[in-house]
CSV table of C-alpha atoms in Angstrom, one decimal:
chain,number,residue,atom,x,y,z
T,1,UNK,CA,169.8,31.0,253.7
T,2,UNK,CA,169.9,34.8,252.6
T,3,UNK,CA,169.0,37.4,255.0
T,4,UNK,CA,165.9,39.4,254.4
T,5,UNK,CA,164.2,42.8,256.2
T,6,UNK,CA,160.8,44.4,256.1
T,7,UNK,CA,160.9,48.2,254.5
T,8,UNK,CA,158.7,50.3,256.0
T,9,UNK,CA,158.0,54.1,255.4
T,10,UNK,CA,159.4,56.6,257.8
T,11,UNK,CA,156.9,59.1,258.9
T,12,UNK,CA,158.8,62.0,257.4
T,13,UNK,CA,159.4,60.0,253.6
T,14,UNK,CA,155.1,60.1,254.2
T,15,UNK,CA,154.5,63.3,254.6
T,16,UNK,CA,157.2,64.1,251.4
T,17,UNK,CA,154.9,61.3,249.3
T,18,UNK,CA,151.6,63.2,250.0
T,19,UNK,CA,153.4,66.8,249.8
T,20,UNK,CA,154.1,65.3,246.4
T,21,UNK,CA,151.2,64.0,245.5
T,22,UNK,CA,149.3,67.4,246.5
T,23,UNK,CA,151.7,69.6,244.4
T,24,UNK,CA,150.9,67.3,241.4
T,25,UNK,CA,147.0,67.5,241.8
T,26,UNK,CA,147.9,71.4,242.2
T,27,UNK,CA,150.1,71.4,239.1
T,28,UNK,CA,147.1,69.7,237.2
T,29,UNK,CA,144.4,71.9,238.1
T,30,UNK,CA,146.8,75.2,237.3
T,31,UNK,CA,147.1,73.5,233.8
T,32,UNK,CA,144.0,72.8,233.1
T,33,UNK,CA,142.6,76.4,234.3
T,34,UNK,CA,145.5,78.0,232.1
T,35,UNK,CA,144.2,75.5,229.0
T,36,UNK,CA,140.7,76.5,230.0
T,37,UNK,CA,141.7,80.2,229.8
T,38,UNK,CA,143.5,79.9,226.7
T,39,UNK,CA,140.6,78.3,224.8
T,40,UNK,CA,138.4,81.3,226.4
T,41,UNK,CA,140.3,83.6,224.9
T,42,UNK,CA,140.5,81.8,221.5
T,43,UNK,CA,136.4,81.8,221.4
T,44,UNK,CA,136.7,85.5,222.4
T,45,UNK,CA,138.9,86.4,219.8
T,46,UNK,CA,137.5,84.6,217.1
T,47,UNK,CA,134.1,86.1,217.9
T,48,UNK,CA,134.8,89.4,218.2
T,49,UNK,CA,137.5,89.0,214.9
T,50,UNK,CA,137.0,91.8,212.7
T,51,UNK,CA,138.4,91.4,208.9
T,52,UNK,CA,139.2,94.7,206.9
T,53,UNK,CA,139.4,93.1,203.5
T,54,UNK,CA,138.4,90.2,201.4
T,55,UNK,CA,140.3,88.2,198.3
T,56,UNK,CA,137.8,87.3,195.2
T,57,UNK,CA,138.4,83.1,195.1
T,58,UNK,CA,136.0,82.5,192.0
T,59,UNK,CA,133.5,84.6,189.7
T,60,UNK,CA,130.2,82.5,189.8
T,61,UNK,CA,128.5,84.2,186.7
T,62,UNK,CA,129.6,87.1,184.4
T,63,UNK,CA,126.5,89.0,183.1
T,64,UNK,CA,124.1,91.8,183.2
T,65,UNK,CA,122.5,90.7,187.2
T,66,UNK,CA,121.1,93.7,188.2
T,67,UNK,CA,117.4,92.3,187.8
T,68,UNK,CA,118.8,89.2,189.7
T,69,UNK,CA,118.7,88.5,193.2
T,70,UNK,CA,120.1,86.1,195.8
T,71,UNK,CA,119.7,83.8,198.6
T,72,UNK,CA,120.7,81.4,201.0
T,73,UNK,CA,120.3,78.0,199.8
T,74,UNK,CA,121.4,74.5,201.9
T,75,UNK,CA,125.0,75.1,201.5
T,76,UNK,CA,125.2,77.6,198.2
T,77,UNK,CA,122.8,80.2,197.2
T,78,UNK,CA,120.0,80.7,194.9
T,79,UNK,CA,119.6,83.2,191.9
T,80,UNK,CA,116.6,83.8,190.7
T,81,UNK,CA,114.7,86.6,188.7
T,82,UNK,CA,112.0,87.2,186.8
T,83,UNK,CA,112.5,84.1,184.7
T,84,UNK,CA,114.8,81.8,185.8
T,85,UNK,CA,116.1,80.4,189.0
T,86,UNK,CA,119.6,78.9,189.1
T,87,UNK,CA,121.4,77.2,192.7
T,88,UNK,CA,125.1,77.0,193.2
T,89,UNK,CA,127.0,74.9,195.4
T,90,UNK,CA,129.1,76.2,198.2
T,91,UNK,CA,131.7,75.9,195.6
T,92,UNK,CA,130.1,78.4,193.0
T,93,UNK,CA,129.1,75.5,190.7
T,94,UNK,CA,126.2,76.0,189.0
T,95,UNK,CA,124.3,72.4,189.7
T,96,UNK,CA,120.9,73.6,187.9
T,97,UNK,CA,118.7,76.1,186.6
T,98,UNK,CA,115.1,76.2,185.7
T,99,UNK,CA,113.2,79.1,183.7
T,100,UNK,CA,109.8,80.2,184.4
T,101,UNK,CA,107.8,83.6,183.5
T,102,UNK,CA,106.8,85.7,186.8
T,103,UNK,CA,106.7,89.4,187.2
T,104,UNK,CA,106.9,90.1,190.3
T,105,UNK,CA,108.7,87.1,191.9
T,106,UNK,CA,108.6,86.2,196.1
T,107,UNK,CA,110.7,83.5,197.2
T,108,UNK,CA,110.3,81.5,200.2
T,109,UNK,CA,112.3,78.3,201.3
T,110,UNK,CA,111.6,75.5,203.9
T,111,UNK,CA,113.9,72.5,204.1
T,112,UNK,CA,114.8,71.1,200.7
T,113,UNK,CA,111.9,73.1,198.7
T,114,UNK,CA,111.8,76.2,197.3
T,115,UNK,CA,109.2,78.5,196.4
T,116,UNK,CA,108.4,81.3,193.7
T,117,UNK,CA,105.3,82.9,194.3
T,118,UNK,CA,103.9,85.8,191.3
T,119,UNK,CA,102.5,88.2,193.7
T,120,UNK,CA,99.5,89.8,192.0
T,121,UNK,CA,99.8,86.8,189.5
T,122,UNK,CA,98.1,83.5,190.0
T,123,UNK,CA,101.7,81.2,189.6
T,124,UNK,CA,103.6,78.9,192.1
T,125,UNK,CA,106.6,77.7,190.9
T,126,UNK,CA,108.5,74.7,193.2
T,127,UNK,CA,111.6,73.4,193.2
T,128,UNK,CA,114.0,70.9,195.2
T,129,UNK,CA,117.2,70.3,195.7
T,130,UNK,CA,117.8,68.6,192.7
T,131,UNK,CA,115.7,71.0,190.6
T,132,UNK,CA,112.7,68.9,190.2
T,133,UNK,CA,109.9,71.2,189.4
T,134,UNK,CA,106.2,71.6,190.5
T,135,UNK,CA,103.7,73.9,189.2
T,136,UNK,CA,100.3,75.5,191.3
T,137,UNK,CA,97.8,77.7,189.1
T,138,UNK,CA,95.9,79.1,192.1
T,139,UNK,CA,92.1,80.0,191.2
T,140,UNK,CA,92.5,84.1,192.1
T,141,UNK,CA,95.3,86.9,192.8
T,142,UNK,CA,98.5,85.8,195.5
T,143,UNK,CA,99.0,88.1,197.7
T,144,UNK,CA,101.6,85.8,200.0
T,145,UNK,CA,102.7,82.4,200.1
T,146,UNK,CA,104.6,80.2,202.0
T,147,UNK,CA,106.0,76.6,202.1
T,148,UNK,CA,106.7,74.1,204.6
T,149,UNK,CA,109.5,71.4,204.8
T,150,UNK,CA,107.6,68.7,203.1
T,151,UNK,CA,106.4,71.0,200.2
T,152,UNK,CA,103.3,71.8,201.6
T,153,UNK,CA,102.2,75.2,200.1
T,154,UNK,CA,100.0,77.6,201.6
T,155,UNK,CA,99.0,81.2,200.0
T,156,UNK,CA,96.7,83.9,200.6
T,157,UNK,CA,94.4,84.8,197.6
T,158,UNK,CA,92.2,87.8,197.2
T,159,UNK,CA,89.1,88.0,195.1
T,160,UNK,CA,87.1,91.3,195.6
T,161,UNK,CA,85.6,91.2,198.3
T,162,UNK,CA,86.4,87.7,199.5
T,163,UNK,CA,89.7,86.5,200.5
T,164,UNK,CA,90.7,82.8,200.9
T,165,UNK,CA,93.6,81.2,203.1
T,166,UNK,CA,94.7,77.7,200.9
T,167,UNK,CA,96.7,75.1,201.2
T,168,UNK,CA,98.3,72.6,198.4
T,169,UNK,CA,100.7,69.8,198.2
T,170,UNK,CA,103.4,70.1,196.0
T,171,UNK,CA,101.7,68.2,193.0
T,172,UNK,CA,98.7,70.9,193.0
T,173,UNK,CA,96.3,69.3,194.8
T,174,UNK,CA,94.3,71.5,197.3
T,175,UNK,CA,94.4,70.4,201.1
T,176,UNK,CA,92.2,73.0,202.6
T,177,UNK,CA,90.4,76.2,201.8
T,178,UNK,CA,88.7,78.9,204.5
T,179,UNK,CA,87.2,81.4,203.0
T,180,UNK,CA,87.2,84.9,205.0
T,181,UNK,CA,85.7,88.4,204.1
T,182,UNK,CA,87.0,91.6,204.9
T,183,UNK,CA,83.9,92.7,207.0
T,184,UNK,CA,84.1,90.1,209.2
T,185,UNK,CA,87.7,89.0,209.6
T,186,UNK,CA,89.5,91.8,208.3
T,187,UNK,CA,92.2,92.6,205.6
T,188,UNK,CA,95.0,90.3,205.3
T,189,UNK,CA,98.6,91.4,206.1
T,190,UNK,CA,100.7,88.6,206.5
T,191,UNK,CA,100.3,84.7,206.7
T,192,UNK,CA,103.4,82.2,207.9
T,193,UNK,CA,103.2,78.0,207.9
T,194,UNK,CA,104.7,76.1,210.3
T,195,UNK,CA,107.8,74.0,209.7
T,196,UNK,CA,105.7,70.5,209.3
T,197,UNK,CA,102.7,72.6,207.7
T,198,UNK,CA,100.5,72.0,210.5
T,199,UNK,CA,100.0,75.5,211.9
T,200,UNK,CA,99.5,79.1,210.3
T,201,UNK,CA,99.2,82.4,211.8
T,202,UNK,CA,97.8,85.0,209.5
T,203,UNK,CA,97.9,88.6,211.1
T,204,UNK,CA,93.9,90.8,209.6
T,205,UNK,CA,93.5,93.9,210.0
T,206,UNK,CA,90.4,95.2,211.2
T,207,UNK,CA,88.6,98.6,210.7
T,208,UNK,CA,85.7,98.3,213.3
T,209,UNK,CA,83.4,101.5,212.9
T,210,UNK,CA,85.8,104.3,214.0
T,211,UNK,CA,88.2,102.2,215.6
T,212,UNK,CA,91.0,99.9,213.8
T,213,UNK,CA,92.9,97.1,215.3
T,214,UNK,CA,95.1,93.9,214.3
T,215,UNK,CA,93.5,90.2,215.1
T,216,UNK,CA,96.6,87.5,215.1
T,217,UNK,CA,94.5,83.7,214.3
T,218,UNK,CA,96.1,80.8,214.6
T,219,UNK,CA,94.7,77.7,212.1
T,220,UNK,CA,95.6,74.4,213.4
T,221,UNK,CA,95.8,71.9,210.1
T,222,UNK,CA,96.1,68.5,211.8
T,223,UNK,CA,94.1,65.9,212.4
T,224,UNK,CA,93.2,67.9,215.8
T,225,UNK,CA,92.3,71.2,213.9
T,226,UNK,CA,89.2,69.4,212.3
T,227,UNK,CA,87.5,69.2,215.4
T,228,UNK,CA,87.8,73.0,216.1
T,229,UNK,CA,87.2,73.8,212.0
T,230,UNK,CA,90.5,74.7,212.0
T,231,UNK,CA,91.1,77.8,214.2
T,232,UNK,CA,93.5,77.2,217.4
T,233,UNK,CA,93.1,80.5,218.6
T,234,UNK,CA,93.5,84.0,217.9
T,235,UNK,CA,94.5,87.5,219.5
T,236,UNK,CA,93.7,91.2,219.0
T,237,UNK,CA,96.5,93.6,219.0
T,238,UNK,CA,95.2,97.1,219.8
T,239,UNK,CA,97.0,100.2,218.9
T,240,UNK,CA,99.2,98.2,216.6
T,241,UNK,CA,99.6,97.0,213.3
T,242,UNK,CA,101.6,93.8,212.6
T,243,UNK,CA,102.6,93.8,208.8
T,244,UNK,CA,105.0,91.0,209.3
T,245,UNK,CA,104.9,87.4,211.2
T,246,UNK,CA,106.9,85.1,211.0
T,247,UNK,CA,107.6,80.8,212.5
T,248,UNK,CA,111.3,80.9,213.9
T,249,UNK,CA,111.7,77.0,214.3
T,250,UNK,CA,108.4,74.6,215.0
T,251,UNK,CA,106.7,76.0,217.6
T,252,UNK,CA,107.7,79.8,217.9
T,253,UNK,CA,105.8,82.7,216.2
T,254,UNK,CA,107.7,86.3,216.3
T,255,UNK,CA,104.7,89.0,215.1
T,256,UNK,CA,106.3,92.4,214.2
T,257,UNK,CA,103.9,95.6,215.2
T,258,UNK,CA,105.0,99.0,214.6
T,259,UNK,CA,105.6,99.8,218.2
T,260,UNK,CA,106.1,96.5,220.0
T,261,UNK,CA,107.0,92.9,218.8
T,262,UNK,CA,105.0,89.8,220.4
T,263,UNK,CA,106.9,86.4,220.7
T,264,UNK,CA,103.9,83.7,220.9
T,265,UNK,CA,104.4,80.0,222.0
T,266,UNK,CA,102.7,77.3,220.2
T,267,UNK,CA,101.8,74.0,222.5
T,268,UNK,CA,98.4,72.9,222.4
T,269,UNK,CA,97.2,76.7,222.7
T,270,UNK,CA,99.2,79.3,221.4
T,271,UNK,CA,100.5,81.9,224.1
T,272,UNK,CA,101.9,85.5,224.6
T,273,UNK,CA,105.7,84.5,225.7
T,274,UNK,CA,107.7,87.9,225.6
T,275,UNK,CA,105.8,91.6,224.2
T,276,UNK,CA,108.2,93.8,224.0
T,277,UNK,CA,107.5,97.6,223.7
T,278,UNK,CA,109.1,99.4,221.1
T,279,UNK,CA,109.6,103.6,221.8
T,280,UNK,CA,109.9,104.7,218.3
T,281,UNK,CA,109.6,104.2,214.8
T,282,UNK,CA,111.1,101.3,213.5
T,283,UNK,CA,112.8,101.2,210.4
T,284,UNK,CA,113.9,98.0,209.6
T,285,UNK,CA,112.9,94.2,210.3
T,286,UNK,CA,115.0,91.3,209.5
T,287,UNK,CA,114.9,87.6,210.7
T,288,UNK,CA,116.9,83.6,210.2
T,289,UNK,CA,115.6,80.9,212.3
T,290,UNK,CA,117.5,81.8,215.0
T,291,UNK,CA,117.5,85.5,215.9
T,292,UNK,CA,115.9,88.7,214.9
T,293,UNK,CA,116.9,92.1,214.8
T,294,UNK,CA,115.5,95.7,213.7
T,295,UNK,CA,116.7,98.9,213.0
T,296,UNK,CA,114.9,102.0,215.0
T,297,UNK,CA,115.2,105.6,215.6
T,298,UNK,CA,117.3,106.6,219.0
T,299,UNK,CA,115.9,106.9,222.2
T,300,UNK,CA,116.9,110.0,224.5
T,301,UNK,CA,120.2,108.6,225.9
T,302,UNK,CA,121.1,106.8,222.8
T,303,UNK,CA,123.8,108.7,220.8
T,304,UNK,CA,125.9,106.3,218.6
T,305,UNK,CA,125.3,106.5,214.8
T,306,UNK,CA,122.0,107.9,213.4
T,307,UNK,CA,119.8,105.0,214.6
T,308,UNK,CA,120.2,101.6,217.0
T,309,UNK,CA,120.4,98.1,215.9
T,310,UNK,CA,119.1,95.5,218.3
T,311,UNK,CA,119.5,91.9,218.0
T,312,UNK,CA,117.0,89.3,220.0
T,313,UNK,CA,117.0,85.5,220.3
T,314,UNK,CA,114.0,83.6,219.0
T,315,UNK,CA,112.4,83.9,222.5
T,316,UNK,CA,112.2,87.7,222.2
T,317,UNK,CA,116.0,88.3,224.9
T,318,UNK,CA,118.2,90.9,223.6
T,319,UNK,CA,121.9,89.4,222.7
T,320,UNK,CA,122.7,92.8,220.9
T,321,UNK,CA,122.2,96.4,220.6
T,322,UNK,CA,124.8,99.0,218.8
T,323,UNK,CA,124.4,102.8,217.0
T,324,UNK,CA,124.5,102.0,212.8
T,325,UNK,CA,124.6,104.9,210.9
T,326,UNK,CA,121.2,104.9,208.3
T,327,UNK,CA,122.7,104.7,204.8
T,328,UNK,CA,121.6,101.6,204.1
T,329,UNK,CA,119.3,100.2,201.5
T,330,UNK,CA,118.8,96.5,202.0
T,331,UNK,CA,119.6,94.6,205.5
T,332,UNK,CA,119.6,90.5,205.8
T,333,UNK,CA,119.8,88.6,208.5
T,334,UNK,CA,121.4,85.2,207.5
T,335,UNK,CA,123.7,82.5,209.3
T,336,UNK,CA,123.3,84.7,212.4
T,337,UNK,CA,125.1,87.7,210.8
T,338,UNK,CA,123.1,91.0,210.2
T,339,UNK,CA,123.7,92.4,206.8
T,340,UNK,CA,123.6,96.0,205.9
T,341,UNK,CA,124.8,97.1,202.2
T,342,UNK,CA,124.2,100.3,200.3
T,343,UNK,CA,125.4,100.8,196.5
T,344,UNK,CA,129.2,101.4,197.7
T,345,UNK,CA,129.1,100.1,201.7
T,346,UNK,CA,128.6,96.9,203.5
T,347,UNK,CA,128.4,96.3,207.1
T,348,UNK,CA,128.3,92.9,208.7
T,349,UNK,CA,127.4,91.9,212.3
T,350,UNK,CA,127.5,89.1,214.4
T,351,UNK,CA,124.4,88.0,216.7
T,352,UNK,CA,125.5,90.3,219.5
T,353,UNK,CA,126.1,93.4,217.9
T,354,UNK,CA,129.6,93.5,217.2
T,355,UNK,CA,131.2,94.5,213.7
T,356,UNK,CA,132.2,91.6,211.8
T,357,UNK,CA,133.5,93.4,208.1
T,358,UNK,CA,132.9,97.2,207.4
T,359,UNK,CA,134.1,98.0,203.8
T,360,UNK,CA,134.0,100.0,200.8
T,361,UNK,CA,133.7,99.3,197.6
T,362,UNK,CA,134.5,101.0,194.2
T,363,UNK,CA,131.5,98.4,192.1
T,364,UNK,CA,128.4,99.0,192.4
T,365,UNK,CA,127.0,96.3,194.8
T,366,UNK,CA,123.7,94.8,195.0
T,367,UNK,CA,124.1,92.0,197.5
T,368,UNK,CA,126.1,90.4,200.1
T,369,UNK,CA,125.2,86.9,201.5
T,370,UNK,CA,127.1,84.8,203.9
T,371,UNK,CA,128.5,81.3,201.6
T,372,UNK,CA,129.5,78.1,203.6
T,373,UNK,CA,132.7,78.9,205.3
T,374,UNK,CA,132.9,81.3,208.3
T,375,UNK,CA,134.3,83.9,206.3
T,376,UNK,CA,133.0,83.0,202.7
T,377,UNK,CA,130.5,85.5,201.2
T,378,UNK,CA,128.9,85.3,197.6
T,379,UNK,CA,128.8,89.3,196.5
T,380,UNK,CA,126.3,90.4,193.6
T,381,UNK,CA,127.7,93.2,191.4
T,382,UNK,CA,125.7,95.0,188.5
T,383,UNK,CA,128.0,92.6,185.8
T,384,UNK,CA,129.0,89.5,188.4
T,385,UNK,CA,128.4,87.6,191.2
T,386,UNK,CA,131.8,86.3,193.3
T,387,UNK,CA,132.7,84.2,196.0
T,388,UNK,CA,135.0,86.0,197.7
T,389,UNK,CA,137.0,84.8,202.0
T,390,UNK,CA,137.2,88.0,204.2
T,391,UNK,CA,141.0,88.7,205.4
């Protein structure tokens, strides 16, 4: 019969397992904090990037465009004039084009649909992804339109003295009409549809004997709405006027003033969320679904470039605020990056202020829109529009 003995651990080989054990859990919390810090300060360095030069990957079009204008579309953009409309993929390939006869051509898009509006005219043009066309004759002058994801077409028409808020489906058929006058409700400045077509804000403005003021009213076009004859609820903006509102996502309204900007919430009610006062002249709007920013003069202790870009979430926070000098003459706010171009110049900014691309040109350029890849833009010359990946 062999022998056999019992091992057992020794106090000391104990305490040299658990010092062991301890120094690996150390080892692996070091590593991952080092892996955590190094992926930090990728993000960081790929937000705050900046690129000092671009290569021209493909020329979309060659020809006369400077009556042509452009816009992001789903994964391209969309060209469009006075008439005819074209989309290109994100790969510059033309995949339709439609012609129409506008003079004055708005576009608006909402999901999959896009919309020409002849402002002064009585035309609505629509269009999908696939470039099936719909057409809307409205019964008096546009003075704004917009569209919702599902097609659903709403427009502000003016007839003398009688103005009229409408809405159609995208086969022509009319949904709902309220009739307003501009003694009682006011003059209208602006109108915006909710995503799913159910809400609309129209901003009036109202001249009340020696006094003038801005009334916001909400229209609730549900189901619900019918029981309230449509209005959800409405506010009056003293002191101000708000030329410009605006649906970022389903249930936020941003309404621009001239000296403040109001951020409204839509549940059952609508409600004030964020006002936010605004201490001089503003010069510049611009918004996506995501952020907003404007362009105003300085403020006392403000010294950087000749007037100060801020840059605001949805909700109405700040993200960004830098000095821009004012040599601009268009500014876009697309893919969260702020636009600026002039005929020579271009600027781009991210979301929080910082300088993305700052660049000169020797063409004369007309637009500059962000294209599918991070640093893929589609650039509109006077003769051309390129695709072109910053370096």
């Amino acid at each position: 019969m062999k022998d056999f003995s019992i091992y057992v651990n020794s106090a000391e080989k104990i305490q040299q397992a658990n010092n062991r054990k301890r120094f690996y859990q150390k080892y692996r919390i070091f590593l991952a904090a080092v892996i955590a810090l190094v992926l930090c300060c990728a993000v960081i360095a790929h937000h705050y990037r900046q690129f000092h030069s671009f290569v021209k990957t493909k020329t979309v079009v060659e020809e006369n465009s400077s009556s042509q204008n452009i816009e992001v579309y789903k994964d391209g953009i969309i060209k469009y004039g006075e008439n005819q409309i074209a989309y290109y993929d994100k790969n510059g390939n033309k995949s339709w084009s439609r012609t129409y006869s506008v003079s004055k051509p708005q576009i608006k898009i909402s999901g999959k649909y896009i919309l020409i509006a002849d402002l002064n005219g009585t035309n609505l043009y629509i269009y999908d992804d696939k470039g099936k066309s719909y057409n809307i004759t409205a019964p008096y002058q546009i003075m704004d339109a917009e569209i919702a994801d599902q097609g659903v077409v709403a427009v502000a028409l003016s007839a003398k003295k009688t103005n009229y808020i409408e809405l159609y489906n995208r086969s022509g058929e009319k949904l709902v009409s309220i009739k307003t006058s501009i003694s009682e409700n006011g003059y209208p400045l602006d109108i915006a549809l909710s995503p799913n077509g159910e809400i609309l804000c129209a901003s009036y403005f109202i001249v009340d004997g020696v006094e003038m003021k801005n009334r916001l009213t909400f229209y609730d076009f549900s189901e619900d709405g019918e029981k309230t004859k449509n209005i959800l609820g409405g506010f009056d903006c003293d002191n101000t006027v708000v030329p410009t509102v605006t649906f970022m996502g389903s249930d936020t309204v941003c309404a621009f003033g001239d000296d403040k900007i109001l951020v409204y919430q839509i549940n059952n009610k609508p409600k004030l969320k964020k006002e936010t006062a605004i201490e001089s002249s503003i010069k510049s709007i611009a918004y996506d679904s995501n952020h907003f920013a404007i362009v105003r003069g300085h403020y006392t202790d403000e010294k950087d470039g000749n007037y100060t870009l801020e840059i605001f979430s949805k909700n109405g926070n700040m993200v960004g605020k830098c000095g821009i000098d004012g040599d601009y003459t268009t500014i876009n706010l697309r893919n969260d990056k702020v636009i600026f171009t002039s005929p020579y110049h271009c600027t781009v900014y991210s979301s929080n202020g910082k300088v993305l691309f700052d660049y000169s040109f020797t063409k004369h350029l007309l637009q500059l829109l962000p294209g599918s890849g991070d640093r893929e833009y589609f650039i509109g010359y006077e003769d051309r529009l390129d695709m072109i990946k910053l370096k």
